[in-house]
CSV table of C-alpha atoms in Angstrom, one decimal:
chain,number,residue,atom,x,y,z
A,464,UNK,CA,0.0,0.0,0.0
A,465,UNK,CA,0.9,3.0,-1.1
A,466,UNK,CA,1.9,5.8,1.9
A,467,UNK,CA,0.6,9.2,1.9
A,468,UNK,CA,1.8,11.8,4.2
A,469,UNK,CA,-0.3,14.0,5.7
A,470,UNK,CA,1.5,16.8,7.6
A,471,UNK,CA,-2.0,17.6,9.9
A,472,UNK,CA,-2.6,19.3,12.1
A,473,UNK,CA,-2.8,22.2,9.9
A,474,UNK,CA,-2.2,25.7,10.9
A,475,UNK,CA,-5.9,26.3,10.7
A,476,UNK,CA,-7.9,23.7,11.6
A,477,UNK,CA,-11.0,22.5,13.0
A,478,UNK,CA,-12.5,19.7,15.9
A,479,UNK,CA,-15.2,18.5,13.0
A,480,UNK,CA,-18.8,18.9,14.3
A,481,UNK,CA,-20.6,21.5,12.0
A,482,UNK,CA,-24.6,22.7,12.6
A,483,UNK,CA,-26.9,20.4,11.1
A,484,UNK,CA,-29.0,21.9,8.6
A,485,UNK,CA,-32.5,22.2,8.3
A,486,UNK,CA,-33.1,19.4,6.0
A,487,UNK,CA,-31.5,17.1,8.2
A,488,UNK,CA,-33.6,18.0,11.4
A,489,UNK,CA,-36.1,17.3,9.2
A,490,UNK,CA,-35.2,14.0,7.8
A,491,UNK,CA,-34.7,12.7,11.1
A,492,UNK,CA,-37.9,13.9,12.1
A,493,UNK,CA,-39.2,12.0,9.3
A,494,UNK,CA,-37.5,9.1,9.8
A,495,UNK,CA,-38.7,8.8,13.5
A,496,UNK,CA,-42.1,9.3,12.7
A,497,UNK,CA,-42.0,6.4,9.9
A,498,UNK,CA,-43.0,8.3,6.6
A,499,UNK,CA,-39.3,8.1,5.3
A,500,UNK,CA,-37.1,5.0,5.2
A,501,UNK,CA,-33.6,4.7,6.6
A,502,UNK,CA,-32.1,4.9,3.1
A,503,UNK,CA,-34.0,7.9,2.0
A,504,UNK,CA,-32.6,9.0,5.2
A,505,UNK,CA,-28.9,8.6,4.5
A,506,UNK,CA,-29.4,10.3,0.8
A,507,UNK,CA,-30.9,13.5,2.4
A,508,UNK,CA,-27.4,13.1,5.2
A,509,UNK,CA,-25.4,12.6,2.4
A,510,UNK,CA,-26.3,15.2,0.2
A,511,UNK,CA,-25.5,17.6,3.2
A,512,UNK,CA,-21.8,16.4,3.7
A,513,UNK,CA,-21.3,16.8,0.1
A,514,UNK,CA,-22.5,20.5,0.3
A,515,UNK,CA,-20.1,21.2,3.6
A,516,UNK,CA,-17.1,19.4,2.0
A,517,UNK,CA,-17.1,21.7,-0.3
A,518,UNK,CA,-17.6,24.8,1.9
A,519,UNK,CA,-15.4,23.6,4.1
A,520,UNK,CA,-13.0,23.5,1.3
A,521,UNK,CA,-14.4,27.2,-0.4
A,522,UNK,CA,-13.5,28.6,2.9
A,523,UNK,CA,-9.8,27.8,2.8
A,524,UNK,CA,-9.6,24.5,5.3
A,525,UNK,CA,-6.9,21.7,4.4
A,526,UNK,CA,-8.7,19.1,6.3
A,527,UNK,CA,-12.5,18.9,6.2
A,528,UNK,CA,-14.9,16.5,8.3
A,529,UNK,CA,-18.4,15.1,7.4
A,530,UNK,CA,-19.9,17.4,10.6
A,531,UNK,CA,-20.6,14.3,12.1
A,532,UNK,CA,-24.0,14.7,10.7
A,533,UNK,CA,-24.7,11.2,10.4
A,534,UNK,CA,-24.6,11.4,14.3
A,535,UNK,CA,-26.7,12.4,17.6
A,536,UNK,CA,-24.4,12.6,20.0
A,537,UNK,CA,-20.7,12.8,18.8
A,538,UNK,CA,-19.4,9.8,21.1
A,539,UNK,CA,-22.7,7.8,21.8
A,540,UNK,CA,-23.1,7.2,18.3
A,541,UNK,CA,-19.5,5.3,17.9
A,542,UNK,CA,-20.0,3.7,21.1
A,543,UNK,CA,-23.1,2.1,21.1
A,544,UNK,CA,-21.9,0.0,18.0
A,545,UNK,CA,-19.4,-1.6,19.2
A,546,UNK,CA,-19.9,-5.2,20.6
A,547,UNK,CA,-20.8,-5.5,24.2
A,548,UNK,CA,-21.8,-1.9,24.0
A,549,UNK,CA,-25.9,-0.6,24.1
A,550,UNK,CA,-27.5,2.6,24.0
A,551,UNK,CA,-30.4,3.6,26.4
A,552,UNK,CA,-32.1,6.6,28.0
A,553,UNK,CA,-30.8,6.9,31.7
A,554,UNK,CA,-33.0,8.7,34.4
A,555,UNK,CA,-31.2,12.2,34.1
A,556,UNK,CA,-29.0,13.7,31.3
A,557,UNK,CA,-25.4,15.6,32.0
A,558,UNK,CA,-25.2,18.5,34.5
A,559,UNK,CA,-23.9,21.6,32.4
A,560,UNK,CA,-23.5,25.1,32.8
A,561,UNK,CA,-27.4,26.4,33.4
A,562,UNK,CA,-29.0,23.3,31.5
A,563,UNK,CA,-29.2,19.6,31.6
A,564,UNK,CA,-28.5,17.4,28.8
A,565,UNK,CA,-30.8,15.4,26.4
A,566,UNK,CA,-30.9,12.3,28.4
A,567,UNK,CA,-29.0,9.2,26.1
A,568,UNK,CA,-25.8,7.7,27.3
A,569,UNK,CA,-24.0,4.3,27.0
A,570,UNK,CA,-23.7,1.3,29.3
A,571,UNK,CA,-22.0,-2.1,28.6
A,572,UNK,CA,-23.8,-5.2,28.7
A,573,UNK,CA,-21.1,-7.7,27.4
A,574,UNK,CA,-17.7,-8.1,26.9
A,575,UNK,CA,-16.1,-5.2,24.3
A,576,UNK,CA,-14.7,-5.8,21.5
A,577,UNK,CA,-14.5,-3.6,18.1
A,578,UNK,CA,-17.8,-4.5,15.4
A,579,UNK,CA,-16.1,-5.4,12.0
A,580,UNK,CA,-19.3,-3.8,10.6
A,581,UNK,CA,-18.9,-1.0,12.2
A,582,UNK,CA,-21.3,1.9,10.8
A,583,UNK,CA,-18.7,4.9,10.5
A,584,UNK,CA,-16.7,2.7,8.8
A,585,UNK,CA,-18.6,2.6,5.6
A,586,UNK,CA,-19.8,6.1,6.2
A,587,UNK,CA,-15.7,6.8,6.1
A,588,UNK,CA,-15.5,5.1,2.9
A,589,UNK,CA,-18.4,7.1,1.7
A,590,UNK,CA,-17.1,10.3,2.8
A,591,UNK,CA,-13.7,9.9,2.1
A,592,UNK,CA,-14.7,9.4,-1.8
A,593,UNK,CA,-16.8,12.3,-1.3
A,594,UNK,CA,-14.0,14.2,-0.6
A,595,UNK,CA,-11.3,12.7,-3.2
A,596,UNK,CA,-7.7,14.1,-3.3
A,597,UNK,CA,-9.0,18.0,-2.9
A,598,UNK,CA,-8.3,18.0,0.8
A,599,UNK,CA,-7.8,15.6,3.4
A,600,UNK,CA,-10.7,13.4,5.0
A,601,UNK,CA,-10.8,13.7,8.8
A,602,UNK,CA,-12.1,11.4,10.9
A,603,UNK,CA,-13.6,12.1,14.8
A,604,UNK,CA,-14.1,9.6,17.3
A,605,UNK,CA,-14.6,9.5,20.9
A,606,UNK,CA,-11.5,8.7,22.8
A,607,UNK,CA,-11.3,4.8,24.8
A,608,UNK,CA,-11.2,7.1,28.0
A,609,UNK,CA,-14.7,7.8,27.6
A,610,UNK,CA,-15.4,4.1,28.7
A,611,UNK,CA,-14.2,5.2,32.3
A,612,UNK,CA,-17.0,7.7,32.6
A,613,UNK,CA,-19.3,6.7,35.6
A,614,UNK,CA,-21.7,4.0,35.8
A,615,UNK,CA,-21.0,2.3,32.0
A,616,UNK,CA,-18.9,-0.1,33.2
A,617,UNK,CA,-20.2,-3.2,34.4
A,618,UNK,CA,-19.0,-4.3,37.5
A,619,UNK,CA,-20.9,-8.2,36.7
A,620,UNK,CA,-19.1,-8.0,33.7
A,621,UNK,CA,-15.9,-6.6,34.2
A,622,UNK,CA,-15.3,-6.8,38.6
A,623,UNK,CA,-11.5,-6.0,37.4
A,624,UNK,CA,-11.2,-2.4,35.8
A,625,UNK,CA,-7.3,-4.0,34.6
A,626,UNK,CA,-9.2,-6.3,32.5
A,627,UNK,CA,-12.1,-4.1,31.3
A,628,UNK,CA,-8.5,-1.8,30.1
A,629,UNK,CA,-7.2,-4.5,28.4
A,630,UNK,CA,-10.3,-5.0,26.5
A,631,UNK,CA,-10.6,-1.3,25.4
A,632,UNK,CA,-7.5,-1.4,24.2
A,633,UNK,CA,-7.7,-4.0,22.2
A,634,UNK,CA,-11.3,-2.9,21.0
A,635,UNK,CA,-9.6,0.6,20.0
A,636,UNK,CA,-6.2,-0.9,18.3
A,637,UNK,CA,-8.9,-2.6,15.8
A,638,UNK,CA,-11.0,0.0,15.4
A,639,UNK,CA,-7.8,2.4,14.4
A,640,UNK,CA,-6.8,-0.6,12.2
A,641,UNK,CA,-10.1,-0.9,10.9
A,642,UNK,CA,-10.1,2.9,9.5
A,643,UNK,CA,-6.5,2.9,8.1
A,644,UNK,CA,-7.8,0.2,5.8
A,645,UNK,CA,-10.8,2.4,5.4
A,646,UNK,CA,-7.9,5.3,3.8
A,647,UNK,CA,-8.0,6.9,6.7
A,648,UNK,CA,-4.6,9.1,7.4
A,649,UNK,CA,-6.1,11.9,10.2
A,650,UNK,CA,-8.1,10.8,13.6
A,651,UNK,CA,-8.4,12.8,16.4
A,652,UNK,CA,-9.8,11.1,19.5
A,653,UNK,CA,-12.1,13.8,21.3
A,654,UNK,CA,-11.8,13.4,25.0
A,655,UNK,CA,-14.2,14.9,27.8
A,656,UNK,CA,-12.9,12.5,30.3
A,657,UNK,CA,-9.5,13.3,30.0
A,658,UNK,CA,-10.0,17.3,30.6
A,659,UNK,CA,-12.6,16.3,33.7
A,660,UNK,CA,-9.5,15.3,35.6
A,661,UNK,CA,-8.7,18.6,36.1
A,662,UNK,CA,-11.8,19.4,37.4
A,663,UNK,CA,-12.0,20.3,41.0
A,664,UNK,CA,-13.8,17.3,41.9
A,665,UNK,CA,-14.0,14.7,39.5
A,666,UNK,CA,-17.8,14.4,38.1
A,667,UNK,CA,-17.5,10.4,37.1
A,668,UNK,CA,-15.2,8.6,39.1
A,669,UNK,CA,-16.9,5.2,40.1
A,670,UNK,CA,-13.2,3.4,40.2
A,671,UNK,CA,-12.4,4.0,43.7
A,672,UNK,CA,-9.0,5.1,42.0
A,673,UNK,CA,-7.4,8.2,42.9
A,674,UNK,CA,-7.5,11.6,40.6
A,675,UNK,CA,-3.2,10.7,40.0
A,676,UNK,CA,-4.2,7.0,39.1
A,677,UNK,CA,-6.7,7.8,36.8
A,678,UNK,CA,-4.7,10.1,34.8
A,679,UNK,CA,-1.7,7.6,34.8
A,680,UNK,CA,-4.9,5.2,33.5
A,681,UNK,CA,-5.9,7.8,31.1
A,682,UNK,CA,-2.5,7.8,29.3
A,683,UNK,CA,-2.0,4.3,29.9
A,684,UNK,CA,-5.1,4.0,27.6
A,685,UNK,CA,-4.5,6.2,24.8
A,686,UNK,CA,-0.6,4.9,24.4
A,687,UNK,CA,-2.1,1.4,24.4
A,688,UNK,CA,-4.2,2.3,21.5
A,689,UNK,CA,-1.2,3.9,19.6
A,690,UNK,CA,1.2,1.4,20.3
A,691,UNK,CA,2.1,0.1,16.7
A,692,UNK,CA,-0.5,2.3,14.6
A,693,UNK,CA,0.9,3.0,11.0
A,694,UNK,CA,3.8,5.4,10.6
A,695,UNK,CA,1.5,7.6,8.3
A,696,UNK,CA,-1.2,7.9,10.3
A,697,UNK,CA,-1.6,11.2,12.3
A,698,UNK,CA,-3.5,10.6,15.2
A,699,UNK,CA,-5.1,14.3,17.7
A,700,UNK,CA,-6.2,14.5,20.9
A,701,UNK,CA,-8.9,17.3,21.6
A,702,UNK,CA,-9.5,18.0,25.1
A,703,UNK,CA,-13.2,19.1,25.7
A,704,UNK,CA,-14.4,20.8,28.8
A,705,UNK,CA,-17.8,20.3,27.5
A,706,UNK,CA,-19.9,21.5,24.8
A,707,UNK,CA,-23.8,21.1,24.4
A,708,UNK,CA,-25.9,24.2,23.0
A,709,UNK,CA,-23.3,26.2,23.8
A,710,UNK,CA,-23.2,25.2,27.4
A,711,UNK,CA,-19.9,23.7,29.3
A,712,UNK,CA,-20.2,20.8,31.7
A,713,UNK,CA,-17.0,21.9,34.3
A,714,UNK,CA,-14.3,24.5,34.4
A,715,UNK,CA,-10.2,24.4,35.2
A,716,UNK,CA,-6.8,24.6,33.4
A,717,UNK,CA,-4.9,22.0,32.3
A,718,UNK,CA,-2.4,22.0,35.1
A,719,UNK,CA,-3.2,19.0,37.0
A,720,UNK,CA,-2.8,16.4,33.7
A,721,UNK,CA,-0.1,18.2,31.9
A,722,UNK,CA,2.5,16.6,34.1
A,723,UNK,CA,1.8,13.3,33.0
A,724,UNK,CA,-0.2,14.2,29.9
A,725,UNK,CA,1.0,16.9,27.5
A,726,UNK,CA,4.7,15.1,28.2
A,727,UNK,CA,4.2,11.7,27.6
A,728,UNK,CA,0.7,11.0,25.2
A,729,UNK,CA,2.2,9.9,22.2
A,730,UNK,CA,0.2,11.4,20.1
A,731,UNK,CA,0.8,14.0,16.7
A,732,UNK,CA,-0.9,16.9,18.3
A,733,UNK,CA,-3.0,18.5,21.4
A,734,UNK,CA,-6.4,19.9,19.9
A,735,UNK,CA,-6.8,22.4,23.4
A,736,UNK,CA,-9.5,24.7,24.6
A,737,UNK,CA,-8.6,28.6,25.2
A,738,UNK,CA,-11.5,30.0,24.1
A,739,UNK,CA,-12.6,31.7,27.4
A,740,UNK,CA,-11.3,32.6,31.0
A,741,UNK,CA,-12.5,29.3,32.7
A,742,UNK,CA,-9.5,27.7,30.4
A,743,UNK,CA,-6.6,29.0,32.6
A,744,UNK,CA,-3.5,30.3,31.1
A,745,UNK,CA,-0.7,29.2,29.3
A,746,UNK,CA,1.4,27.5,31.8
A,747,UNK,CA,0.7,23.7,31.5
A,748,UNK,CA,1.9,23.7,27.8
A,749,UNK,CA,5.4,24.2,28.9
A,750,UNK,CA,5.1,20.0,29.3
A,751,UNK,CA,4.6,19.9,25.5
A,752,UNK,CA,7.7,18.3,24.5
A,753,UNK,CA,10.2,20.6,22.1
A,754,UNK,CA,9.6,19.3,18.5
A,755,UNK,CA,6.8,17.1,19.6
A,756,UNK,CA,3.0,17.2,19.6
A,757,UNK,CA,1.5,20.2,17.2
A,758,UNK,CA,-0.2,22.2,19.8
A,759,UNK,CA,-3.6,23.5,18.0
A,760,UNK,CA,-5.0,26.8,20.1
A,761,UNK,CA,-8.7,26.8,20.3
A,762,UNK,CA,-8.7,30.6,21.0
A,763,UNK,CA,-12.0,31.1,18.9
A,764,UNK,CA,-14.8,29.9,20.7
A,765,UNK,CA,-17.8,27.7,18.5
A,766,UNK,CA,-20.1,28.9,21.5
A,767,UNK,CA,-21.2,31.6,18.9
A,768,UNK,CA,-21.1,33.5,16.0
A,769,UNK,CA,-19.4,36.7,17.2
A,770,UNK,CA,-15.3,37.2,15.6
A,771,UNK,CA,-12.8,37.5,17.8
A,772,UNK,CA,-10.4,40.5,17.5
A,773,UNK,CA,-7.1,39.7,15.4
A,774,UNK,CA,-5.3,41.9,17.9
A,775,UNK,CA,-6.4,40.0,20.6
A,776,UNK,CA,-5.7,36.4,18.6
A,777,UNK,CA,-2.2,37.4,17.6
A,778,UNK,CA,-0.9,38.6,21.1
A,779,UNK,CA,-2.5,35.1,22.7
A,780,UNK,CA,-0.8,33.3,20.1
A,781,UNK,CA,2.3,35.3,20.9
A,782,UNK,CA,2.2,34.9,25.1
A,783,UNK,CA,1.7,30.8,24.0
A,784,UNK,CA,5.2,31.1,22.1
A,785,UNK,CA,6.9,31.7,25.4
A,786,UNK,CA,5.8,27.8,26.6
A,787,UNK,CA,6.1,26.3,22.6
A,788,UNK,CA,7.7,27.4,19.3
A,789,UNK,CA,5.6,29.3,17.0
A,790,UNK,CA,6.1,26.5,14.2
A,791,UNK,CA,4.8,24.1,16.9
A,792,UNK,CA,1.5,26.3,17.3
A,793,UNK,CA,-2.1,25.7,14.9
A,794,UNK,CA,-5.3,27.5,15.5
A,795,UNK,CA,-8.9,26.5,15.8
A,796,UNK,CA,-12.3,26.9,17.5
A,797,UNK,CA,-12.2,25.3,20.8
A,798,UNK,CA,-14.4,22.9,20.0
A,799,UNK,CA,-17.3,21.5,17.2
A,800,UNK,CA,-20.1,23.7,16.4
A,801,UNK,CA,-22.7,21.2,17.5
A,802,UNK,CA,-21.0,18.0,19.2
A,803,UNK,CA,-24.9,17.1,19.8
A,804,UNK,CA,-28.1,16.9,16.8
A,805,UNK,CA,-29.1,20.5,18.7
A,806,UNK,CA,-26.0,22.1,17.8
A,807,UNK,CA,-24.6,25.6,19.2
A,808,UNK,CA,-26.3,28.7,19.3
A,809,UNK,CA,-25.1,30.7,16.2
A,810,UNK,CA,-26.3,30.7,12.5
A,811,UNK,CA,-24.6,28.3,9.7
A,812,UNK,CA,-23.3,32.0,8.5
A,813,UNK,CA,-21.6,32.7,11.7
A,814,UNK,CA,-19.8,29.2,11.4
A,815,UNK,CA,-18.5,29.4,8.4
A,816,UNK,CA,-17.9,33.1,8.5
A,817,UNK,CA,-15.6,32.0,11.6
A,818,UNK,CA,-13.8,29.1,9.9
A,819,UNK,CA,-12.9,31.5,6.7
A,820,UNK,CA,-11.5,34.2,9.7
A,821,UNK,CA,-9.3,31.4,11.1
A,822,UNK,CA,-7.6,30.4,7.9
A,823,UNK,CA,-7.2,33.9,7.2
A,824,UNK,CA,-5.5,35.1,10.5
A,825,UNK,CA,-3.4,31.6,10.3
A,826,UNK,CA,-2.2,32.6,6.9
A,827,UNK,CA,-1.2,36.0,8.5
A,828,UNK,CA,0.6,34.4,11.1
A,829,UNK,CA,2.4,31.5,9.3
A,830,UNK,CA,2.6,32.6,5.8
């Protein structure tokens, strides 16, 4: 097999999640209500990525996502289909900022192991031939470390959290197998659970593990999963404090996981949020190794449609330099415009507006 190198992330990127558009809300509607059918369905989904592809691409972007708009929830959806895995409606949603959450969530009733049939694999086929050689085809999943959120595992099932690990690991080494077969070359695992352990208390811990050993856990995880993944495969982290109708879940910098973290994650680059003073300051990237992870600055928020000053942008980007080299640095939102079917509170013209301002500072900045 051919390689192909992908030199991502880019200097202006994006997490993936894009507002679902009107047709879609509609379709799904549809759908639910039984006067469409699951394949007229997919058309109507399909028909939308192709339109955003090429926006995505019209507004300057080197790496473009299908909006995860074949998706609910942008982890439930990849979770609930693999083996041993189930979907169902739990008694309350997720505490956020002023609102509760939709109530849908994931819970394991079997061992785990990765579905060859898969879903988003053929919808990665399907979108990656959408796409074809005019930019490169991102993919977004939710990170293993999700897993550890409280009250999925089951204790029946798995009394020993060791083995449950073992068996996520494996699960996620297929599934990254499974979509570099698929022509994948860029996956970025997005990761709540991971940025919850710098949370003052620690909203889903059900391990009886302390905050230290569930962040050495936590990187023990992801490192398992990229132990042996294909040289050309460029594999992002994004750290998510949160993001539902342009709500957070919890608050608090990156301090207490960069130790262990931003050092030793073996991954090709840190997808962080800085949109906002709840983020903290600079500080904790001073663990990013020199010359290792691309450090991607979401100092534009998604949370809505408002631009950002360039002033402002360019002297953030400028205090980060003193913790990481400018040619170490990207820029991005902080997160997806609508990581849920509800999406964030701005207008499909604020999005893209903001996308097109990204690549523009970023080509200010880098040339």
């Amino acid at each position: 097999m051919t390689k192909t190198l992908v030199k991502a992330p880019f200097r202006a990127d994006h997490v993936g999640s894009l507002l679902r558009p009107d047709s879609i809300h509609k379709a799904r509607k549809d759908f639910r209500e039984g006067t469409i059918t699951s394949q007229q369905l997919h058309a109507i989904e399909t028909e939308e990525i192709r339109k955003i592809v090429d926006k995505q691409i019209e507004v300057g972007l080197q790496a473009v996502t299908d909006g995860e708009f074949r998706r609910r929830f942008w982890h439930t959806d990849f979770l609930e289909h693999l083996n041993g895995v189930e979907g169902y409606v739990p008694d309350s949603g997720f505490a956020f900022k002023g609102e509760e959450t939709e109530r849908y969530d994931v819970r394991v009733i079997g061992k785990i192991s990765f579905n060859p049939n898969h879903p988003h694999i053929k919808d990665f086929i399907e979108f990656k031939e959408i796409v074809g050689d005019r930019a490169v085809a991102k993919q977004t999943i939710p990170s293993p470390n999700q897993l550890f959120n409280a009250g999925i595992r089951n204790v029946d099932i798995y009394p020993d959290i060791e083995e449950y690990t073992k068996d996520i690991i494996q699960t996620y080494r297929d599934a990254i197998q499974a979509f570099y077969n698929a022509g994948c070359r860029y996956l970025q695992l997005d990761d709540v659970y991971i940025a919850g352990l710098n949370a003052p208390e620690i909203p889903f811990n059900d391990s009886g593990y302390s905050r230290e050993e569930l962040i050495d856990l936590a990187l023990r995880v992801v490192n398992g999963i990229l132990e042996d993944k294909p040289e050309d495969l460029i594999v992002t982290t994004h750290l998510c404090r949160g993001n539902y109708r342009s709500k957070w879940a919890f608050e608090g910098s990156y301090a207490k996981i960069a130790p262990i973290l931003f050092a030793k994650e073996k991954v090709n680059g840190f997808f962080l949020e800085y949109d906002d003073d709840r983020s903290g300051d600079f500080e904790p990237l001073d663990y990013i190794p020199n010359g290792g992870p691309q450090v991607v600055l979401g100092v534009f928020t998604s949370k809505h449609g408002e631009l950002e000053v360039k002033e402002n942008i360019k002297a953030r980007i400028e205090e980060a330099t003193k913790y990481v080299p400018l040619e170490q640095l990207c820029i991005s939102p902080q997160c997806g415009f609508a990581s849920t079917h509800h999406g964030n509170i701005l207008t499909e013209d604020e999005q893209w507006a903001k996308l097109k301002y990204i690549v523009e500072i970023s080509k200010e900045i880098w040339g």
